[in-house]
CSV table of C-alpha atoms in Angstrom, one decimal:
chain,number,residue,atom,x,y,z
A,1362,MET,CA,0.0,0.0,0.0
A,1363,LEU,CA,1.3,3.4,-0.9
A,1364,TRP,CA,1.0,5.7,2.2
A,1365,ILE,CA,-0.2,9.1,1.1
A,1366,SER,CA,-3.1,11.2,2.1
A,1367,ILE,CA,-5.5,13.6,0.5
A,1368,ASP,CA,-6.6,17.1,2.2
A,1369,ARG,CA,-9.6,18.5,0.6
A,1370,THR,CA,-9.2,21.7,2.6
A,1371,LEU,CA,-6.1,22.6,1.0
A,1372,ASN,CA,-5.8,25.1,-1.8
A,1373,ILE,CA,-4.0,22.6,-4.0
A,1374,SER,CA,-5.5,20.5,-6.5
A,1375,LEU,CA,-6.0,16.6,-5.9
A,1376,LYS,CA,-3.7,15.8,-8.8
A,1377,LYS,CA,-0.9,18.1,-7.5
A,1378,GLN,CA,-1.1,16.5,-4.0
A,1379,VAL,CA,-1.0,12.9,-5.3
A,1380,TYR,CA,2.0,14.0,-7.7
A,1381,GLU,CA,4.0,15.8,-5.0
A,1382,GLN,CA,3.8,13.1,-2.4
A,1383,ILE,CA,4.8,10.3,-4.6
A,1384,ARG,CA,7.6,12.4,-6.1
A,1385,LYS,CA,9.0,13.3,-2.4
A,1386,LEU,CA,8.9,9.6,-1.6
A,1387,ILE,CA,11.0,8.7,-4.6
A,1388,LEU,CA,13.2,11.6,-4.3
A,1389,HIS,CA,14.1,10.6,-0.9
A,1390,GLY,CA,14.5,7.0,-1.5
A,1391,GLU,CA,11.4,5.8,0.4
A,1392,LEU,CA,10.2,4.4,-2.8
A,1393,GLU,CA,13.2,2.6,-4.1
A,1394,ALA,CA,14.1,2.1,-8.0
A,1395,GLY,CA,12.1,-0.9,-9.3
A,1396,LYS,CA,9.4,-0.7,-6.7
A,1397,ARG,CA,5.9,-1.3,-8.3
A,1398,LEU,CA,3.4,1.5,-7.7
A,1399,PRO,CA,-0.4,0.6,-7.0
A,1400,ALA,CA,-2.6,0.4,-10.2
A,1401,THR,CA,-4.4,3.6,-10.8
A,1402,ARG,CA,-7.8,2.1,-9.9
A,1403,GLN,CA,-6.7,0.7,-6.8
A,1404,LEU,CA,-4.9,4.0,-5.5
A,1405,ALA,CA,-8.1,6.0,-6.4
A,1406,SER,CA,-10.1,3.6,-4.5
A,1407,GLN,CA,-7.9,3.8,-1.6
A,1408,LEU,CA,-7.9,7.6,-1.5
A,1409,GLY,CA,-11.4,8.2,-2.4
A,1410,ILE,CA,-10.8,10.1,-5.5
A,1411,SER,CA,-11.3,9.9,-9.2
A,1412,ARG,CA,-9.2,7.5,-11.2
A,1413,ASN,CA,-8.5,10.3,-13.5
A,1414,VAL,CA,-6.7,12.3,-11.0
A,1415,VAL,CA,-4.4,9.3,-10.4
A,1416,ILE,CA,-3.8,8.9,-14.0
A,1417,GLU,CA,-2.9,12.3,-14.5
A,1418,ALA,CA,-0.7,12.5,-11.6
A,1419,TYR,CA,1.2,9.4,-12.9
A,1420,GLU,CA,1.4,10.9,-16.3
A,1421,GLN,CA,3.2,13.9,-14.8
A,1422,LEU,CA,5.5,11.6,-13.0
A,1423,PHE,CA,6.2,9.7,-16.1
A,1424,ALA,CA,7.0,12.7,-18.2
A,1425,GLU,CA,9.5,13.9,-15.6
A,1426,GLY,CA,11.3,10.5,-15.5
A,1427,PHE,CA,10.2,9.4,-12.0
A,1428,ILE,CA,8.4,6.2,-13.0
A,1429,GLU,CA,8.4,4.0,-16.0
A,1430,GLY,CA,5.7,1.4,-17.3
A,1431,GLN,CA,6.3,-2.0,-18.5
A,1432,GLN,CA,3.8,-3.5,-20.9
A,1433,GLY,CA,1.5,-5.9,-19.1
A,1434,SER,CA,3.7,-5.6,-15.7
A,1435,GLY,CA,2.5,-2.3,-14.1
A,1436,THR,CA,4.3,1.0,-13.1
A,1437,PHE,CA,7.6,1.2,-11.3
A,1438,VAL,CA,10.0,3.7,-10.0
A,1439,ALA,CA,12.6,4.5,-12.4
A,1440,GLN,CA,16.3,4.3,-11.9
A,1441,GLY,CA,18.4,7.1,-10.8
A,1442,ALA,CA,15.6,9.1,-9.3
A,1443,PHE,CA,16.8,9.1,-5.8
A,1444,LEU,CA,18.7,12.1,-4.4
A,1445,ALA,CA,20.4,12.1,-1.1
A,1446,GLN,CA,19.0,15.0,0.8
A,1447,GLY,CA,21.5,17.6,2.3
A,1448,VAL,CA,18.9,19.4,4.3
A,1449,LYS,CA,16.1,17.6,6.2
A,1450,GLU,CA,13.0,19.3,5.3
A,1451,GLU,CA,11.8,19.3,9.0
A,1452,ASN,CA,14.8,21.4,9.5
A,1453,LEU,CA,13.2,24.1,7.5
A,1454,LEU,CA,10.9,24.7,10.2
A,1455,LEU,CA,13.6,26.4,12.1
A,1456,PHE,CA,13.6,29.2,9.8
A,1457,ASP,CA,11.0,31.9,10.2
A,1458,LEU,CA,9.1,31.9,6.9
A,1459,GLN,CA,6.9,34.9,7.8
A,1460,GLU,CA,7.5,38.3,6.2
A,1461,GLU,CA,10.7,40.1,7.3
A,1462,ASN,CA,10.4,42.4,10.2
A,1463,GLU,CA,10.3,46.0,9.4
A,1464,GLY,CA,13.2,46.4,11.8
A,1465,GLU,CA,13.8,46.5,15.6
A,1466,LYS,CA,11.1,48.1,17.5
A,1467,ASP,CA,11.8,51.6,18.9
A,1468,VAL,CA,15.1,51.9,17.3
A,1469,ILE,CA,15.8,55.6,16.0
A,1470,ASP,CA,18.1,55.3,12.8
A,1471,PHE,CA,19.9,58.4,11.9
A,1472,ARG,CA,21.0,56.8,8.5
A,1473,SER,CA,21.8,59.3,5.7
A,1474,GLY,CA,20.4,59.4,2.1
A,1475,ILE,CA,16.9,57.9,3.1
A,1476,PRO,CA,13.9,60.2,2.1
A,1477,ALA,CA,10.7,60.4,4.1
A,1478,LEU,CA,9.4,57.1,2.9
A,1479,ASP,CA,6.0,57.7,4.4
A,1480,LEU,CA,5.6,60.9,2.2
A,1481,PHE,CA,6.1,59.2,-1.1
A,1482,PRO,CA,3.5,60.5,-3.2
A,1483,ARG,CA,1.4,57.2,-3.5
A,1484,LYS,CA,-1.8,58.6,-4.7
A,1485,ASP,CA,-0.3,60.7,-7.8
A,1486,TRP,CA,2.2,57.9,-8.5
A,1487,GLY,CA,-0.6,55.2,-8.4
A,1488,ARG,CA,-3.0,57.3,-10.6
A,1489,LEU,CA,-0.4,57.8,-13.1
A,1490,THR,CA,0.8,54.2,-13.1
A,1491,LYS,CA,-2.6,53.1,-14.1
A,1492,GLU,CA,-2.9,55.7,-16.7
A,1493,VAL,CA,0.5,54.6,-18.3
A,1494,CYS,CA,-0.3,51.0,-18.0
A,1495,MET,CA,-3.6,51.6,-20.0
A,1496,GLU,CA,-2.3,53.9,-22.5
A,1497,ALA,CA,1.2,52.6,-23.2
A,1498,PRO,CA,1.9,51.3,-26.6
A,1499,LYS,CA,2.8,47.5,-27.0
A,1500,SER,CA,6.3,48.2,-27.4
A,1501,ALA,CA,6.5,49.1,-23.8
A,1502,PHE,CA,5.7,45.5,-22.7
A,1503,GLY,CA,8.5,44.1,-24.7
A,1504,TYR,CA,12.4,44.2,-24.7
A,1505,ASP,CA,13.4,47.9,-24.9
A,1506,HIS,CA,16.7,50.0,-25.6
A,1507,PRO,CA,19.3,49.6,-23.1
A,1508,GLU,CA,19.6,53.4,-22.7
A,1509,GLY,CA,16.0,53.9,-21.7
A,1510,ARG,CA,12.8,55.1,-23.0
A,1511,PHE,CA,12.7,58.2,-25.1
A,1512,GLU,CA,10.0,59.6,-23.2
A,1513,LEU,CA,11.9,59.9,-20.1
A,1514,ARG,CA,15.2,60.8,-21.6
A,1515,HIS,CA,13.6,63.7,-23.4
A,1516,VAL,CA,11.6,65.1,-20.4
A,1517,LEU,CA,14.5,64.4,-18.2
A,1518,ALA,CA,16.9,66.5,-20.5
A,1519,GLY,CA,14.6,69.5,-20.2
A,1520,TYR,CA,14.2,69.3,-16.6
A,1521,LEU,CA,18.1,69.0,-15.7
A,1522,ARG,CA,18.8,71.7,-18.1
A,1523,ARG,CA,16.5,73.9,-16.3
A,1524,THR,CA,17.2,73.1,-12.9
A,1525,ARG,CA,20.8,71.9,-12.7
A,1526,GLY,CA,22.3,73.5,-15.7
A,1527,VAL,CA,23.4,70.2,-17.4
A,1528,VAL,CA,24.4,70.3,-21.0
A,1529,PHE,CA,23.6,67.4,-23.1
A,1530,HIS,CA,21.4,65.9,-25.8
A,1531,PRO,CA,19.0,63.1,-24.6
A,1532,ASN,CA,21.0,60.6,-26.6
A,1533,GLN,CA,23.9,61.1,-24.2
A,1534,LEU,CA,21.5,60.0,-21.3
A,1535,VAL,CA,21.4,56.3,-20.2
A,1536,ILE,CA,18.7,55.4,-17.7
A,1537,THR,CA,20.1,52.9,-15.0
A,1538,SER,CA,18.9,51.1,-12.0
A,1539,GLY,CA,19.8,53.8,-9.4
A,1540,ALA,CA,23.2,55.7,-9.0
A,1541,THR,CA,24.9,52.3,-8.0
A,1542,GLN,CA,24.5,50.8,-11.5
A,1543,ALA,CA,25.6,54.1,-13.1
A,1544,LEU,CA,28.9,53.9,-11.1
A,1545,SER,CA,29.4,50.2,-12.0
A,1546,LEU,CA,28.9,51.0,-15.6
A,1547,ILE,CA,31.5,53.8,-15.5
A,1548,THR,CA,33.9,51.3,-13.6
A,1549,GLN,CA,33.3,48.8,-16.5
A,1550,LEU,CA,33.7,51.6,-19.1
A,1551,LEU,CA,37.0,53.2,-17.9
A,1552,LEU,CA,38.8,51.2,-15.4
A,1553,SER,CA,41.3,48.3,-15.5
A,1554,PRO,CA,43.5,46.7,-13.0
A,1555,GLN,CA,46.0,49.1,-11.5
A,1556,ASP,CA,44.3,52.2,-13.0
A,1557,ARG,CA,44.4,55.3,-10.7
A,1558,VAL,CA,41.2,57.0,-9.4
A,1559,ILE,CA,41.6,60.5,-7.7
A,1560,ILE,CA,38.8,60.4,-5.1
A,1561,GLU,CA,37.6,62.6,-2.3
A,1562,ASP,CA,38.5,61.2,1.2
A,1563,PRO,CA,36.3,60.7,3.0
A,1564,ILE,CA,33.6,59.4,0.5
A,1565,THR,CA,31.1,56.7,0.9
A,1566,HIS,CA,32.6,53.2,1.5
A,1567,GLU,CA,30.3,51.6,-1.0
A,1568,ILE,CA,31.8,53.7,-3.7
A,1569,GLN,CA,35.2,52.8,-2.6
A,1570,THR,CA,34.3,49.2,-3.1
A,1571,ILE,CA,32.8,49.7,-6.6
A,1572,PHE,CA,35.8,51.3,-8.0
A,1573,THR,CA,38.5,48.9,-6.2
A,1574,SER,CA,36.6,45.8,-7.3
A,1575,THR,CA,38.3,46.2,-10.7
A,1576,GLY,CA,41.7,46.3,-9.0
A,1577,ALA,CA,41.9,50.1,-9.6
A,1578,VAL,CA,44.1,52.1,-7.1
A,1579,LEU,CA,42.4,54.9,-5.3
A,1580,ASN,CA,44.2,58.2,-4.7
A,1581,PRO,CA,42.6,59.8,-1.8
A,1582,ILE,CA,42.7,63.8,-1.7
A,1583,PRO,CA,41.7,65.3,1.6
A,1584,VAL,CA,38.4,67.5,1.7
A,1585,ASP,CA,37.8,70.5,3.8
A,1586,GLU,CA,34.6,72.5,4.5
A,1587,HIS,CA,34.6,73.6,0.9
A,1588,GLY,CA,35.0,70.1,-0.7
A,1589,LEU,CA,37.9,68.6,-2.5
A,1590,ARG,CA,41.2,70.2,-1.9
A,1591,THR,CA,42.1,70.8,-5.6
A,1592,ASP,CA,45.4,72.1,-4.6
A,1593,LEU,CA,46.5,68.8,-3.3
A,1594,ILE,CA,45.9,66.9,-6.5
A,1595,PRO,CA,49.3,66.0,-7.7
A,1596,SER,CA,50.2,67.2,-11.2
A,1597,ASN,CA,52.3,64.3,-12.2
A,1598,LYS,CA,49.2,61.6,-11.9
A,1599,LYS,CA,47.4,60.6,-14.8
A,1600,PRO,CA,44.2,59.0,-13.5
A,1601,SER,CA,41.3,57.4,-15.5
A,1602,PHE,CA,39.1,59.9,-13.9
A,1603,VAL,CA,38.7,61.9,-10.7
A,1604,PHE,CA,35.5,61.3,-8.5
A,1605,VAL,CA,33.8,64.4,-6.8
A,1606,THR,CA,30.4,65.1,-5.0
A,1607,PRO,CA,30.7,68.9,-5.7
A,1608,SER,CA,27.3,70.3,-4.9
A,1609,HIS,CA,27.1,68.4,-1.5
A,1610,GLN,CA,30.3,66.5,-0.6
A,1611,PHE,CA,29.6,63.1,1.1
A,1612,PRO,CA,29.9,63.0,3.9
A,1613,LEU,CA,31.3,66.2,5.2
A,1614,GLY,CA,28.7,68.4,3.1
A,1615,GLY,CA,31.1,71.0,1.6
A,1616,ILE,CA,30.1,72.9,-1.5
A,1617,LEU,CA,32.8,73.1,-4.4
A,1618,PRO,CA,33.4,76.9,-5.2
A,1619,ILE,CA,33.8,78.0,-8.7
A,1620,GLN,CA,37.6,78.3,-8.4
A,1621,ARG,CA,38.1,74.8,-7.3
A,1622,ARG,CA,35.8,73.7,-10.2
A,1623,ILE,CA,37.9,75.6,-12.7
A,1624,GLN,CA,40.9,74.0,-11.3
A,1625,LEU,CA,39.7,70.6,-11.5
A,1626,ILE,CA,38.5,71.0,-15.1
A,1627,GLU,CA,42.0,72.5,-16.1
A,1628,PHE,CA,43.5,69.4,-14.4
A,1629,ALA,CA,41.1,66.8,-16.2
A,1630,ARG,CA,42.2,68.7,-19.5
A,1631,SER,CA,46.0,68.5,-18.8
A,1632,ALA,CA,45.9,65.0,-17.6
A,1633,ASN,CA,43.4,64.1,-20.6
A,1634,CYS,CA,41.1,62.2,-18.0
A,1635,TYR,CA,37.5,62.4,-16.9
A,1636,ILE,CA,35.5,63.9,-14.0
A,1637,VAL,CA,32.7,61.8,-12.7
A,1638,GLU,CA,30.2,64.0,-10.8
A,1639,ASP,CA,27.8,62.4,-8.4
A,1640,ASP,CA,24.8,64.8,-7.9
A,1641,TYR,CA,23.1,62.8,-5.4
A,1642,ASP,CA,20.9,65.0,-3.4
A,1643,SER,CA,21.4,68.7,-4.6
A,1644,GLU,CA,17.7,69.4,-4.9
A,1645,PHE,CA,17.4,69.9,-1.3
A,1646,ARG,CA,19.4,73.0,-0.6
A,1647,TYR,CA,17.9,75.1,2.2
A,1648,ASP,CA,19.9,78.3,1.9
A,1649,GLY,CA,19.2,79.7,-1.7
A,1650,GLU,CA,18.9,77.9,-5.0
A,1651,PRO,CA,20.4,74.6,-5.8
A,1652,ILE,CA,24.1,74.8,-7.2
A,1653,SER,CA,24.7,74.7,-10.8
A,1654,SER,CA,26.2,71.3,-11.8
A,1655,LEU,CA,30.0,70.9,-12.7
A,1656,GLN,CA,28.8,69.2,-15.9
A,1657,GLY,CA,27.7,72.5,-17.3
A,1658,LEU,CA,31.2,73.8,-17.2
A,1659,ASP,CA,32.9,71.3,-19.6
A,1660,PRO,CA,30.3,68.6,-21.0
A,1661,ASP,CA,33.1,66.8,-22.9
A,1662,LYS,CA,35.0,66.2,-19.6
A,1663,VAL,CA,32.4,65.6,-17.1
A,1664,ILE,CA,30.2,62.3,-16.6
A,1665,TYR,CA,27.3,63.3,-14.5
A,1666,ILE,CA,25.3,60.7,-12.4
A,1667,GLY,CA,21.8,61.4,-10.8
A,1668,THR,CA,19.3,59.3,-8.9
A,1669,PHE,CA,15.7,59.4,-7.9
A,1670,SER,CA,16.4,57.4,-4.8
A,1671,LYS,CA,16.9,60.5,-2.4
A,1672,ILE,CA,14.2,62.5,-4.1
A,1673,LEU,CA,11.5,60.0,-4.3
A,1674,SER,CA,12.3,56.3,-3.2
A,1675,PRO,CA,15.1,53.9,-3.4
A,1676,ALA,CA,12.5,51.3,-4.2
A,1677,LEU,CA,12.1,52.9,-7.7
A,1678,ARG,CA,15.6,51.8,-8.6
A,1679,LEU,CA,15.8,54.8,-11.1
A,1680,GLY,CA,18.9,56.7,-11.9
A,1681,TYR,CA,20.9,57.8,-14.9
A,1682,VAL,CA,24.3,58.8,-16.3
A,1683,ILE,CA,24.8,61.5,-18.7
A,1684,LEU,CA,28.2,60.9,-20.8
A,1685,PRO,CA,30.4,62.6,-23.3
A,1686,PRO,CA,29.4,61.4,-26.9
A,1687,SER,CA,32.5,59.5,-27.4
A,1688,LEU,CA,31.4,57.2,-24.4
A,1689,THR,CA,27.9,56.9,-25.1
A,1690,GLU,CA,27.6,54.0,-27.5
A,1691,GLN,CA,30.0,51.9,-25.3
A,1692,CYS,CA,28.1,52.6,-22.2
A,1693,LYS,CA,24.8,51.5,-23.8
A,1694,ASN,CA,26.5,48.2,-24.9
A,1695,ILE,CA,27.5,47.6,-21.2
A,1696,LYS,CA,24.2,48.4,-19.9
A,1697,TRP,CA,22.8,45.9,-22.4
A,1698,PHE,CA,25.0,43.2,-20.7
A,1699,HIS,CA,24.1,44.2,-17.3
A,1700,ASP,CA,20.3,43.8,-17.6
A,1701,LEU,CA,19.0,44.5,-21.2
A,1702,HIS,CA,17.2,47.7,-19.9
A,1703,THR,CA,15.7,49.4,-16.8
A,1704,PRO,CA,12.0,48.4,-16.3
A,1705,SER,CA,10.1,50.4,-19.1
A,1706,LEU,CA,6.7,51.0,-17.2
A,1707,ASN,CA,8.5,52.7,-14.3
A,1708,GLN,CA,10.4,54.9,-16.7
A,1709,MET,CA,7.3,55.9,-18.3
A,1710,VAL,CA,5.5,56.8,-15.1
A,1711,LEU,CA,8.5,58.8,-13.9
A,1712,GLY,CA,8.6,60.7,-17.2
A,1713,ARG,CA,5.0,61.6,-16.7
A,1714,PHE,CA,5.5,62.4,-13.1
A,1715,ILE,CA,8.1,65.1,-14.3
A,1716,GLU,CA,6.1,66.2,-17.3
A,1717,THR,CA,2.9,67.1,-15.3
A,1718,GLY,CA,4.9,69.1,-12.7
A,1719,TYR,CA,4.5,66.6,-10.0
A,1720,LEU,CA,8.1,66.1,-9.3
A,1721,GLU,CA,8.9,69.8,-8.7
A,1722,HIS,CA,5.8,70.2,-6.7
A,1723,HIS,CA,6.9,67.2,-4.5
A,1724,ILE,CA,10.6,68.7,-4.2
A,1725,SER,CA,9.2,71.9,-3.0
A,1726,LYS,CA,6.8,70.3,-0.5
A,1727,MET,CA,9.7,68.0,0.8
A,1728,ARG,CA,12.2,70.9,1.0
A,1729,LYS,CA,10.0,72.6,3.5
A,1730,ILE,CA,9.7,69.4,5.7
A,1731,TYR,CA,13.2,68.6,5.7
A,1732,LYS,CA,14.2,72.2,6.5
A,1733,LYS,CA,12.0,72.0,9.5
A,1734,ARG,CA,13.6,68.5,10.3
A,1735,ARG,CA,17.0,69.9,10.0
A,1736,GLU,CA,16.2,72.8,12.4
A,1737,VAL,CA,14.8,70.5,15.0
A,1738,LEU,CA,18.2,68.4,14.8
A,1739,ARG,CA,20.2,71.4,15.1
A,1740,ASN,CA,18.4,72.8,18.1
A,1741,CYS,CA,18.4,69.5,19.7
A,1742,LEU,CA,22.1,69.1,19.4
A,1743,ILE,CA,22.8,72.6,20.5
A,1744,ASN,CA,20.3,72.3,23.5
A,1745,GLN,CA,21.9,69.1,24.6
A,1746,PHE,CA,25.6,69.4,23.9
A,1747,GLY,CA,26.0,73.2,23.8
A,1748,GLN,CA,29.5,74.4,22.8
A,1749,SER,CA,31.0,70.8,22.8
A,1750,VAL,CA,29.2,70.3,19.3
A,1751,LYS,CA,30.0,71.8,16.0
A,1752,ILE,CA,27.4,71.4,13.2
A,1753,THR,CA,28.7,71.4,9.6
A,1754,GLY,CA,27.5,70.2,6.0
A,1755,ASP,CA,23.9,71.2,6.6
A,1756,SER,CA,23.2,73.6,4.0
A,1757,THR,CA,22.0,70.7,1.4
A,1758,GLY,CA,20.6,67.2,1.6
A,1759,LEU,CA,19.3,64.8,4.2
A,1760,HIS,CA,22.1,64.8,6.7
A,1761,LEU,CA,24.4,66.8,8.7
A,1762,ILE,CA,27.8,66.3,10.5
A,1763,ALA,CA,28.2,66.7,14.2
A,1764,GLU,CA,31.8,67.1,15.6
A,1765,PHE,CA,32.2,66.7,19.2
A,1766,ALA,CA,35.1,68.1,21.2
A,1767,ASN,CA,37.1,65.3,23.3
A,1768,ILE,CA,35.0,62.4,21.8
A,1769,GLU,CA,36.1,59.6,19.5
A,1770,PHE,CA,33.5,57.3,18.1
A,1771,THR,CA,35.1,54.0,18.6
A,1772,PRO,CA,33.4,50.7,18.3
A,1773,ARG,CA,32.8,50.6,21.8
A,1774,ILE,CA,31.2,54.0,22.1
A,1775,ILE,CA,28.9,53.1,19.0
A,1776,GLU,CA,27.9,49.7,20.7
A,1777,GLN,CA,26.9,51.9,23.8
A,1778,ILE,CA,24.8,54.0,21.6
A,1779,ASN,CA,23.2,51.0,19.8
A,1780,LYS,CA,22.1,49.7,23.2
A,1781,GLN,CA,20.2,52.9,23.6
A,1782,LYS,CA,18.3,51.8,20.4
A,1783,VAL,CA,19.9,54.7,18.5
A,1784,LYS,CA,22.1,54.2,15.2
A,1785,VAL,CA,24.6,56.9,14.4
A,1786,TYR,CA,27.3,56.5,11.7
A,1787,PRO,CA,31.0,57.6,12.3
A,1788,VAL,CA,32.6,59.7,9.4
A,1789,GLY,CA,35.6,57.4,10.0
A,1790,LEU,CA,33.9,54.4,8.4
A,1791,HIS,CA,34.1,56.2,5.0
A,1792,THR,CA,37.9,57.5,5.3
A,1793,ILE,CA,40.4,56.0,3.1
A,1794,GLN,CA,43.4,57.4,5.2
A,1795,LYS,CA,42.4,56.0,8.5
A,1796,LYS,CA,42.6,57.8,12.0
A,1797,ARG,CA,40.9,61.0,10.7
A,1798,HIS,CA,37.7,62.6,11.6
A,1799,LEU,CA,37.1,60.2,14.5
A,1800,ASN,CA,35.3,62.9,16.5
A,1801,LYS,CA,32.6,63.3,13.9
A,1802,ILE,CA,29.1,61.5,13.0
A,1803,ILE,CA,26.7,61.5,10.2
A,1804,LEU,CA,23.2,62.3,11.4
A,1805,GLY,CA,20.6,61.9,8.5
A,1806,TYR,CA,17.2,63.3,9.2
A,1807,GLY,CA,15.1,62.7,6.1
A,1808,ASN,CA,13.2,59.7,7.2
A,1809,LEU,CA,12.8,60.5,11.0
A,1810,LYS,CA,9.8,62.6,12.2
A,1811,GLU,CA,10.6,65.4,14.6
A,1812,GLU,CA,9.6,63.6,17.8
A,1813,GLU,CA,12.1,60.9,16.7
A,1814,ILE,CA,14.7,63.2,16.2
A,1815,THR,CA,14.3,64.9,19.6
A,1816,GLU,CA,14.3,61.4,21.3
A,1817,GLY,CA,17.2,60.1,19.4
A,1818,ILE,CA,19.5,62.9,20.5
A,1819,CYS,CA,18.3,62.7,24.1
A,1820,ARG,CA,19.3,58.9,24.0
A,1821,LEU,CA,22.6,60.0,22.4
A,1822,LYS,CA,23.1,62.6,25.2
A,1823,CYS,CA,22.8,59.6,27.7
A,1824,VAL,CA,25.9,58.0,26.1
A,1825,LEU,CA,28.0,61.0,25.5
A,1826,ASN,CA,27.3,63.0,28.8
C-alpha cells in the first residue's frame, strides 16, 4: 500500500497532492528504484478520488522520469531518481518563513540618504501608473533599448537643463537602476586593474568598493569645508578619472566653489582624463537655489550621475548617467550586458510624473519638511551638547555632520549608543586614510519625524554625557 493522504481543505489540486507526495517519496528513497506502484484504480479507491486524478498524476511523474511502465507488468519507480538530501525538510521549520520584520522596534536610525518614505506621493504615482499601463503602446511591454525610454530621456533632459544647468542631448543619457548601477557602468567603461582614480577622502565606503573591485588604485585627496582640496591633486598623476560630489560633498557636506571647479577641469584637460560628478541630493538646498552642476562647465570632460532614490524612493531603482558623446555607445553596450534595460513602465511613469509638474511640486513640499527637520536636529544638538558640538555640512541634502570635542566614536562607543536603540554613523567608516575625522558622526534626518529626532538626540546624550 502507498501511504499518502488527501486533504480537501488545501488550496492545492488533488492531482498536485498525489504527484507531489509520490515525487517526494521517490526523491528521498522511500520508494526505491524498481518498486511497483499501485494500479491507478486501486490507488484511487484507497484515496477516495477519481481514477482520472491518479492517471494525470502518474502521467506527470512519467513525463519527468520518476516512473516507468512495463507493458503488462505495471508501473515502477525508475532507476536514478533518488537524491540524497543535504537538508532535512523538517529542519526548514527552524527558519521563520513569515514576512521579514520592518526592523527592531523603537530604534531611531539616523541613517543618511533615506528620504521620508511615508511621504512618497503614492496617490499621484499610483494614478499615473494606472494611466501609463492603460495607455502604453505594446512596445512598452517588450524588450526595450538599453539606454532607456525616449519619453523619460527627453523630459529629463529639459528638467536637468532647467534645474541643474546640465548641457547634453537626450541621446547622451542612459537610464540606470539607481546610481549604483551608473557607477558600475562607469567602472567597466573606464577602469582596468592598476588604473588610478583620484577621489575625495572621506567618501562613501560603497563607492570605494565599486571602484576597487576592478583592481583600480584609489588616490585619496582630503576635503575641507569647501569640498575637494584641488590644490593637493598631484600634477604628475594620470588617473582614469576624478570622482567628486561637488554640490554636497559626502559625507562632510562642503560645496565646491567655482575656483576649485575650474582648477579641477583644468587638471582633467591637462591629464586627459574625465571627471565623474555624483549629484546625489542637490535638489534639497535650504539656503538659496540649488548649486549648478560641474558638468555644465565642460560637458566633454564631465560624466554626470543622478538618482531619484533620494528625491522620491530607493524602491524605484531609477537613476541616470550622462556621458560625453565619445563614451555613449560603449556605455549602452555595457548596460545591455548588465540587464538589457531598466523596467520600461517605471520609466514611463517617472517621465509623466516630471512632465506634469508633480516632481517639482514634491521637491518643493519636501524641501520645507526637511528644512524643519534639519532645524529640529540642529536645535536638539545645541540644547543637549552646547559648545561641545560643532554642526557642519547642513546647507543641502538629508544629513549633517556633528563634530564633538574630546570624543572619539570608537566601536565601543557606537555599541553603547546602539544599546540605547539609536543608530549613528561615524565619518571614520568612510575614510580612506584612517584615523581621521574620528570625532564626527553623520546624522541623517530625512526619514525621521521631529519627535523621533528629539528622542534620538536625548538617548545619544545619555551615552556621551
